[in-house]
């Protein structure tokens, strides 16, 4: 993935997220959650990581992607938010996440090795996406259609990652089983974020 593409992806992602957080019609919908929860950001980070040639490149490009996109989301909301510049009070957790992308992306790059360690590493992302999908499903069951897009997006993303990133059938199946177990456990137990 070229630097130009990383920067373009960061800017487009930030504009979309800020718009979804700002447009009144998307308030309290799955579309607005993109700026609140890391669901879609896991997928974008993995897209960048898997299109790099080394762990170092993956770490730096993912870090820069988040370093551009996250503050830009808040900056774009300033004129539209009743908080004004105070909206940046929500940025510190995303700054911590941005710093964590340096080691996180380097480790995630190991998914390209196509082995059982790769399955375990990817399970962090697919496990989170399964948890998120279960949370959105429960929200949807309480107040349809709230959460429906998030539930579908997270589960579809987790499954797509399992199918797209592994060549061997046994790794794909193991990852799908992990996704199903994580979803069922999160849904039944009521664990939420």
PDB file of C-alpha atoms in Angstrom:
ATOM      1  CA  UNK A   1       0.000   0.000   0.000  1.00  0.00           C
ATOM      2  CA  UNK A   2       1.499   3.325  -1.034  1.00  0.00           C
ATOM      3  CA  UNK A   3       1.831   6.292   1.299  1.00  0.00           C
ATOM      4  CA  UNK A   4      -0.496   8.276  -0.942  1.00  0.00           C
ATOM      5  CA  UNK A   5      -3.191   5.622  -0.591  1.00  0.00           C
ATOM      6  CA  UNK A   6      -2.733   5.467   3.209  1.00  0.00           C
ATOM      7  CA  UNK A   7      -3.221   9.238   3.453  1.00  0.00           C
ATOM      8  CA  UNK A   8      -6.217   9.257   1.093  1.00  0.00           C
ATOM      9  CA  UNK A   9      -7.801   6.396   3.058  1.00  0.00           C
ATOM     10  CA  UNK A  10      -7.209   8.267   6.333  1.00  0.00           C
ATOM     11  CA  UNK A  11      -8.815  11.467   5.036  1.00  0.00           C
ATOM     12  CA  UNK A  12     -11.814   9.720   3.432  1.00  0.00           C
ATOM     13  CA  UNK A  13     -12.380   7.620   6.565  1.00  0.00           C
ATOM     14  CA  UNK A  14     -12.234  10.721   8.754  1.00  0.00           C
ATOM     15  CA  UNK A  15     -14.648  12.671   6.557  1.00  0.00           C
ATOM     16  CA  UNK A  16     -17.119   9.770   6.479  1.00  0.00           C
ATOM     17  CA  UNK A  17     -16.894   9.231  10.256  1.00  0.00           C
ATOM     18  CA  UNK A  18     -17.283  12.927  11.043  1.00  0.00           C
ATOM     19  CA  UNK A  19     -20.281  13.156   8.702  1.00  0.00           C
ATOM     20  CA  UNK A  20     -21.941  10.148  10.333  1.00  0.00           C
ATOM     21  CA  UNK A  21     -21.397  11.683  13.772  1.00  0.00           C
ATOM     22  CA  UNK A  22     -22.675  15.091  12.662  1.00  0.00           C
ATOM     23  CA  UNK A  23     -25.708  14.351  10.470  1.00  0.00           C
ATOM     24  CA  UNK A  24     -28.805  14.300  12.723  1.00  0.00           C
ATOM     25  CA  UNK A  25     -30.439  11.448  10.766  1.00  0.00           C
ATOM     26  CA  UNK A  26     -27.586   9.077  11.649  1.00  0.00           C
ATOM     27  CA  UNK A  27     -27.522   9.879  15.373  1.00  0.00           C
ATOM     28  CA  UNK A  28     -27.851   6.749  17.515  1.00  0.00           C
ATOM     29  CA  UNK A  29     -27.521   4.481  14.481  1.00  0.00           C
ATOM     30  CA  UNK A  30     -24.846   1.985  13.514  1.00  0.00           C
ATOM     31  CA  UNK A  31     -23.523   4.524  11.031  1.00  0.00           C
ATOM     32  CA  UNK A  32     -22.621   6.942  13.819  1.00  0.00           C
ATOM     33  CA  UNK A  33     -20.915   4.212  15.834  1.00  0.00           C
ATOM     34  CA  UNK A  34     -17.983   4.220  13.398  1.00  0.00           C
ATOM     35  CA  UNK A  35     -16.711   7.322  15.150  1.00  0.00           C
ATOM     36  CA  UNK A  36     -17.275   5.893  18.617  1.00  0.00           C
ATOM     37  CA  UNK A  37     -16.263   2.226  18.477  1.00  0.00           C
ATOM     38  CA  UNK A  38     -13.236   0.653  16.777  1.00  0.00           C
ATOM     39  CA  UNK A  39     -15.185  -1.881  14.662  1.00  0.00           C
ATOM     40  CA  UNK A  40     -14.525  -0.463  11.212  1.00  0.00           C
ATOM     41  CA  UNK A  41     -11.093   0.779  12.264  1.00  0.00           C
ATOM     42  CA  UNK A  42      -9.954  -2.807  12.930  1.00  0.00           C
ATOM     43  CA  UNK A  43     -10.919  -3.692   9.384  1.00  0.00           C
ATOM     44  CA  UNK A  44      -9.178  -0.646   7.880  1.00  0.00           C
ATOM     45  CA  UNK A  45      -6.031  -1.302   9.929  1.00  0.00           C
ATOM     46  CA  UNK A  46      -5.927  -4.927   8.779  1.00  0.00           C
ATOM     47  CA  UNK A  47      -6.392  -3.793   5.178  1.00  0.00           C
ATOM     48  CA  UNK A  48      -3.331  -1.568   5.513  1.00  0.00           C
ATOM     49  CA  UNK A  49      -1.277  -4.160   7.399  1.00  0.00           C
ATOM     50  CA  UNK A  50      -1.924  -6.965   4.919  1.00  0.00           C
ATOM     51  CA  UNK A  51      -0.865  -4.738   2.032  1.00  0.00           C
ATOM     52  CA  UNK A  52       2.577  -3.978   3.458  1.00  0.00           C
ATOM     53  CA  UNK A  53       5.845  -5.778   2.807  1.00  0.00           C
ATOM     54  CA  UNK A  54       7.271  -5.784   6.339  1.00  0.00           C
ATOM     55  CA  UNK A  55       6.191  -5.524   9.944  1.00  0.00           C
ATOM     56  CA  UNK A  56       7.992  -2.181  10.255  1.00  0.00           C
ATOM     57  CA  UNK A  57       6.182  -0.765   7.215  1.00  0.00           C
ATOM     58  CA  UNK A  58       2.850  -2.065   8.539  1.00  0.00           C
ATOM     59  CA  UNK A  59       3.445  -0.469  11.944  1.00  0.00           C
ATOM     60  CA  UNK A  60       4.458   2.925  10.568  1.00  0.00           C
ATOM     61  CA  UNK A  61       1.729   3.133   7.921  1.00  0.00           C
ATOM     62  CA  UNK A  62      -0.999   2.043  10.334  1.00  0.00           C
ATOM     63  CA  UNK A  63       0.266   4.537  12.911  1.00  0.00           C
ATOM     64  CA  UNK A  64       0.240   7.382  10.374  1.00  0.00           C
ATOM     65  CA  UNK A  65      -3.235   6.347   9.174  1.00  0.00           C
ATOM     66  CA  UNK A  66      -4.587   6.710  12.724  1.00  0.00           C
ATOM     67  CA  UNK A  67      -2.491   9.795  13.448  1.00  0.00           C
ATOM     68  CA  UNK A  68      -4.222  11.544  10.522  1.00  0.00           C
ATOM     69  CA  UNK A  69      -7.733  10.094  10.658  1.00  0.00           C
ATOM     70  CA  UNK A  70      -8.578  10.264  14.346  1.00  0.00           C
ATOM     71  CA  UNK A  71      -7.798  13.924  15.117  1.00  0.00           C
ATOM     72  CA  UNK A  72      -9.299  14.899  11.747  1.00  0.00           C
ATOM     73  CA  UNK A  73     -12.632  13.343  12.776  1.00  0.00           C
ATOM     74  CA  UNK A  74     -12.786  15.641  15.799  1.00  0.00           C
ATOM     75  CA  UNK A  75     -11.523  18.674  13.890  1.00  0.00           C
ATOM     76  CA  UNK A  76     -14.255  18.266  11.273  1.00  0.00           C
ATOM     77  CA  UNK A  77     -16.918  18.091  13.996  1.00  0.00           C
ATOM     78  CA  UNK A  78     -15.841  21.297  15.792  1.00  0.00           C
ATOM     79  CA  UNK A  79     -18.082  23.683  13.795  1.00  0.00           C
ATOM     80  CA  UNK A  80     -21.116  21.407  14.146  1.00  0.00           C
ATOM     81  CA  UNK A  81     -20.836  20.264  17.754  1.00  0.00           C
ATOM     82  CA  UNK A  82     -22.307  22.119  20.713  1.00  0.00           C
ATOM     83  CA  UNK A  83     -19.008  21.259  22.438  1.00  0.00           C
ATOM     84  CA  UNK A  84     -16.935  23.169  19.885  1.00  0.00           C
ATOM     85  CA  UNK A  85     -13.223  22.611  20.529  1.00  0.00           C
ATOM     86  CA  UNK A  86     -14.069  20.759  23.742  1.00  0.00           C
ATOM     87  CA  UNK A  87     -15.015  17.789  21.556  1.00  0.00           C
ATOM     88  CA  UNK A  88     -11.319  16.917  21.641  1.00  0.00           C
ATOM     89  CA  UNK A  89     -11.846  15.725  25.228  1.00  0.00           C
ATOM     90  CA  UNK A  90     -12.867  12.399  23.616  1.00  0.00           C
ATOM     91  CA  UNK A  91      -9.638  12.133  21.643  1.00  0.00           C
ATOM     92  CA  UNK A  92      -7.229  10.829  24.348  1.00  0.00           C
ATOM     93  CA  UNK A  93      -8.489   7.232  24.127  1.00  0.00           C
ATOM     94  CA  UNK A  94      -8.015   7.330  20.353  1.00  0.00           C
ATOM     95  CA  UNK A  95      -4.534   8.770  20.856  1.00  0.00           C
ATOM     96  CA  UNK A  96      -3.684   5.805  23.084  1.00  0.00           C
ATOM     97  CA  UNK A  97      -5.104   3.484  20.411  1.00  0.00           C
ATOM     98  CA  UNK A  98      -2.986   5.290  17.811  1.00  0.00           C
ATOM     99  CA  UNK A  99       0.190   4.714  19.861  1.00  0.00           C
ATOM    100  CA  UNK A 100      -0.756   1.050  20.316  1.00  0.00           C
ATOM    101  CA  UNK A 101      -0.951   0.587  16.541  1.00  0.00           C
ATOM    102  CA  UNK A 102       2.849   0.654  16.364  1.00  0.00           C
ATOM    103  CA  UNK A 103       3.373  -2.651  18.204  1.00  0.00           C
ATOM    104  CA  UNK A 104      -0.101  -3.920  17.301  1.00  0.00           C
ATOM    105  CA  UNK A 105       0.365  -3.622  13.538  1.00  0.00           C
ATOM    106  CA  UNK A 106       3.835  -5.192  13.733  1.00  0.00           C
ATOM    107  CA  UNK A 107       2.363  -8.204  15.541  1.00  0.00           C
ATOM    108  CA  UNK A 108      -0.685  -8.304  13.244  1.00  0.00           C
ATOM    109  CA  UNK A 109       1.664  -8.485  10.260  1.00  0.00           C
ATOM    110  CA  UNK A 110       2.494 -12.034  11.418  1.00  0.00           C
ATOM    111  CA  UNK A 111      -0.947 -13.105  10.154  1.00  0.00           C
ATOM    112  CA  UNK A 112       0.716 -13.239   6.744  1.00  0.00           C
ATOM    113  CA  UNK A 113       2.771 -16.243   7.934  1.00  0.00           C
ATOM    114  CA  UNK A 114      -0.320 -18.438   7.410  1.00  0.00           C
ATOM    115  CA  UNK A 115       0.149 -20.637  10.496  1.00  0.00           C
ATOM    116  CA  UNK A 116      -1.592 -21.318  13.815  1.00  0.00           C
ATOM    117  CA  UNK A 117       0.028 -18.253  15.369  1.00  0.00           C
ATOM    118  CA  UNK A 118      -1.631 -16.270  12.564  1.00  0.00           C
ATOM    119  CA  UNK A 119      -5.010 -17.723  13.565  1.00  0.00           C
ATOM    120  CA  UNK A 120      -4.406 -16.740  17.196  1.00  0.00           C
ATOM    121  CA  UNK A 121      -3.345 -13.202  16.256  1.00  0.00           C
ATOM    122  CA  UNK A 122      -6.291 -12.641  13.911  1.00  0.00           C
ATOM    123  CA  UNK A 123      -8.594 -13.963  16.648  1.00  0.00           C
ATOM    124  CA  UNK A 124      -8.013 -10.743  18.576  1.00  0.00           C
ATOM    125  CA  UNK A 125      -9.625  -8.715  15.787  1.00  0.00           C
ATOM    126  CA  UNK A 126     -12.273 -11.277  14.826  1.00  0.00           C
ATOM    127  CA  UNK A 127     -13.057 -11.870  18.501  1.00  0.00           C
ATOM    128  CA  UNK A 128     -13.637  -8.166  19.034  1.00  0.00           C
ATOM    129  CA  UNK A 129     -15.770  -7.974  15.885  1.00  0.00           C
ATOM    130  CA  UNK A 130     -17.811 -10.966  17.115  1.00  0.00           C
ATOM    131  CA  UNK A 131     -18.315  -9.289  20.497  1.00  0.00           C
ATOM    132  CA  UNK A 132     -19.361  -6.085  18.755  1.00  0.00           C
ATOM    133  CA  UNK A 133     -21.757  -7.982  16.474  1.00  0.00           C
ATOM    134  CA  UNK A 134     -23.371  -9.656  19.500  1.00  0.00           C
ATOM    135  CA  UNK A 135     -23.754  -6.263  21.208  1.00  0.00           C
ATOM    136  CA  UNK A 136     -25.317  -4.723  18.129  1.00  0.00           C
ATOM    137  CA  UNK A 137     -27.635  -7.732  17.746  1.00  0.00           C
ATOM    138  CA  UNK A 138     -28.883  -7.343  21.326  1.00  0.00           C
ATOM    139  CA  UNK A 139     -29.392  -3.613  20.716  1.00  0.00           C
ATOM    140  CA  UNK A 140     -31.319  -4.427  17.534  1.00  0.00           C
ATOM    141  CA  UNK A 141     -33.527  -6.929  19.351  1.00  0.00           C
ATOM    142  CA  UNK A 142     -34.391  -4.282  21.966  1.00  0.00           C
ATOM    143  CA  UNK A 143     -34.931  -1.394  19.564  1.00  0.00           C
ATOM    144  CA  UNK A 144     -35.105  -2.461  15.905  1.00  0.00           C
ATOM    145  CA  UNK A 145     -33.451  -1.376  13.600  1.00  0.00           C
ATOM    146  CA  UNK A 146     -30.874   0.266  15.891  1.00  0.00           C
ATOM    147  CA  UNK A 147     -27.649  -1.702  15.665  1.00  0.00           C
ATOM    148  CA  UNK A 148     -28.685  -3.818  12.682  1.00  0.00           C
ATOM    149  CA  UNK A 149     -26.091  -2.399  10.283  1.00  0.00           C
ATOM    150  CA  UNK A 150     -23.380  -2.716  12.934  1.00  0.00           C
ATOM    151  CA  UNK A 151     -24.310  -6.342  13.672  1.00  0.00           C
ATOM    152  CA  UNK A 152     -24.169  -7.298  10.005  1.00  0.00           C
ATOM    153  CA  UNK A 153     -21.016  -5.280   9.278  1.00  0.00           C
ATOM    154  CA  UNK A 154     -19.038  -6.702  12.210  1.00  0.00           C
ATOM    155  CA  UNK A 155     -19.975 -10.325  11.563  1.00  0.00           C
ATOM    156  CA  UNK A 156     -19.480 -10.030   7.796  1.00  0.00           C
ATOM    157  CA  UNK A 157     -16.090  -8.361   8.365  1.00  0.00           C
ATOM    158  CA  UNK A 158     -14.934 -11.069  10.784  1.00  0.00           C
ATOM    159  CA  UNK A 159     -15.931 -13.853   8.383  1.00  0.00           C
ATOM    160  CA  UNK A 160     -14.475 -12.037   5.358  1.00  0.00           C
ATOM    161  CA  UNK A 161     -11.147 -11.596   7.173  1.00  0.00           C
ATOM    162  CA  UNK A 162     -11.037 -15.306   8.014  1.00  0.00           C
ATOM    163  CA  UNK A 163     -11.795 -16.320   4.451  1.00  0.00           C
ATOM    164  CA  UNK A 164      -9.599 -13.749   2.711  1.00  0.00           C
ATOM    165  CA  UNK A 165      -6.477 -13.886   4.855  1.00  0.00           C
ATOM    166  CA  UNK A 166      -5.929 -17.627   5.097  1.00  0.00           C
ATOM    167  CA  UNK A 167      -5.066 -20.015   2.291  1.00  0.00           C
ATOM    168  CA  UNK A 168      -5.442 -23.275   4.206  1.00  0.00           C
ATOM    169  CA  UNK A 169      -8.923 -24.616   4.836  1.00  0.00           C
ATOM    170  CA  UNK A 170      -8.045 -25.713   8.397  1.00  0.00           C
ATOM    171  CA  UNK A 171      -7.044 -22.140   9.336  1.00  0.00           C
ATOM    172  CA  UNK A 172     -10.230 -20.719   7.817  1.00  0.00           C
ATOM    173  CA  UNK A 173     -12.396 -23.253   9.652  1.00  0.00           C
ATOM    174  CA  UNK A 174     -10.599 -22.690  12.976  1.00  0.00           C
ATOM    175  CA  UNK A 175     -11.075 -18.926  12.661  1.00  0.00           C
ATOM    176  CA  UNK A 176     -14.768 -19.298  11.765  1.00  0.00           C
ATOM    177  CA  UNK A 177     -15.242 -21.575  14.803  1.00  0.00           C
ATOM    178  CA  UNK A 178     -13.544 -18.972  17.024  1.00  0.00           C
ATOM    179  CA  UNK A 179     -15.814 -16.268  15.578  1.00  0.00           C
ATOM    180  CA  UNK A 180     -18.924 -18.372  16.235  1.00  0.00           C
ATOM    181  CA  UNK A 181     -17.849 -19.217  19.802  1.00  0.00           C
ATOM    182  CA  UNK A 182     -16.960 -15.602  20.582  1.00  0.00           C
ATOM    183  CA  UNK A 183     -20.298 -14.394  19.197  1.00  0.00           C
ATOM    184  CA  UNK A 184     -22.337 -17.020  21.061  1.00  0.00           C
ATOM    185  CA  UNK A 185     -20.479 -16.427  24.323  1.00  0.00           C
ATOM    186  CA  UNK A 186     -20.843 -12.646  24.079  1.00  0.00           C
ATOM    187  CA  UNK A 187     -24.509 -12.850  23.081  1.00  0.00           C
ATOM    188  CA  UNK A 188     -25.531 -15.311  25.802  1.00  0.00           C
ATOM    189  CA  UNK A 189     -23.425 -13.761  28.577  1.00  0.00           C
ATOM    190  CA  UNK A 190     -24.429 -10.187  27.753  1.00  0.00           C
ATOM    191  CA  UNK A 191     -20.833  -8.972  27.747  1.00  0.00           C
ATOM    192  CA  UNK A 192     -20.745  -5.502  26.268  1.00  0.00           C
ATOM    193  CA  UNK A 193     -18.333  -2.684  25.535  1.00  0.00           C
TER     194      UNK A 193
END
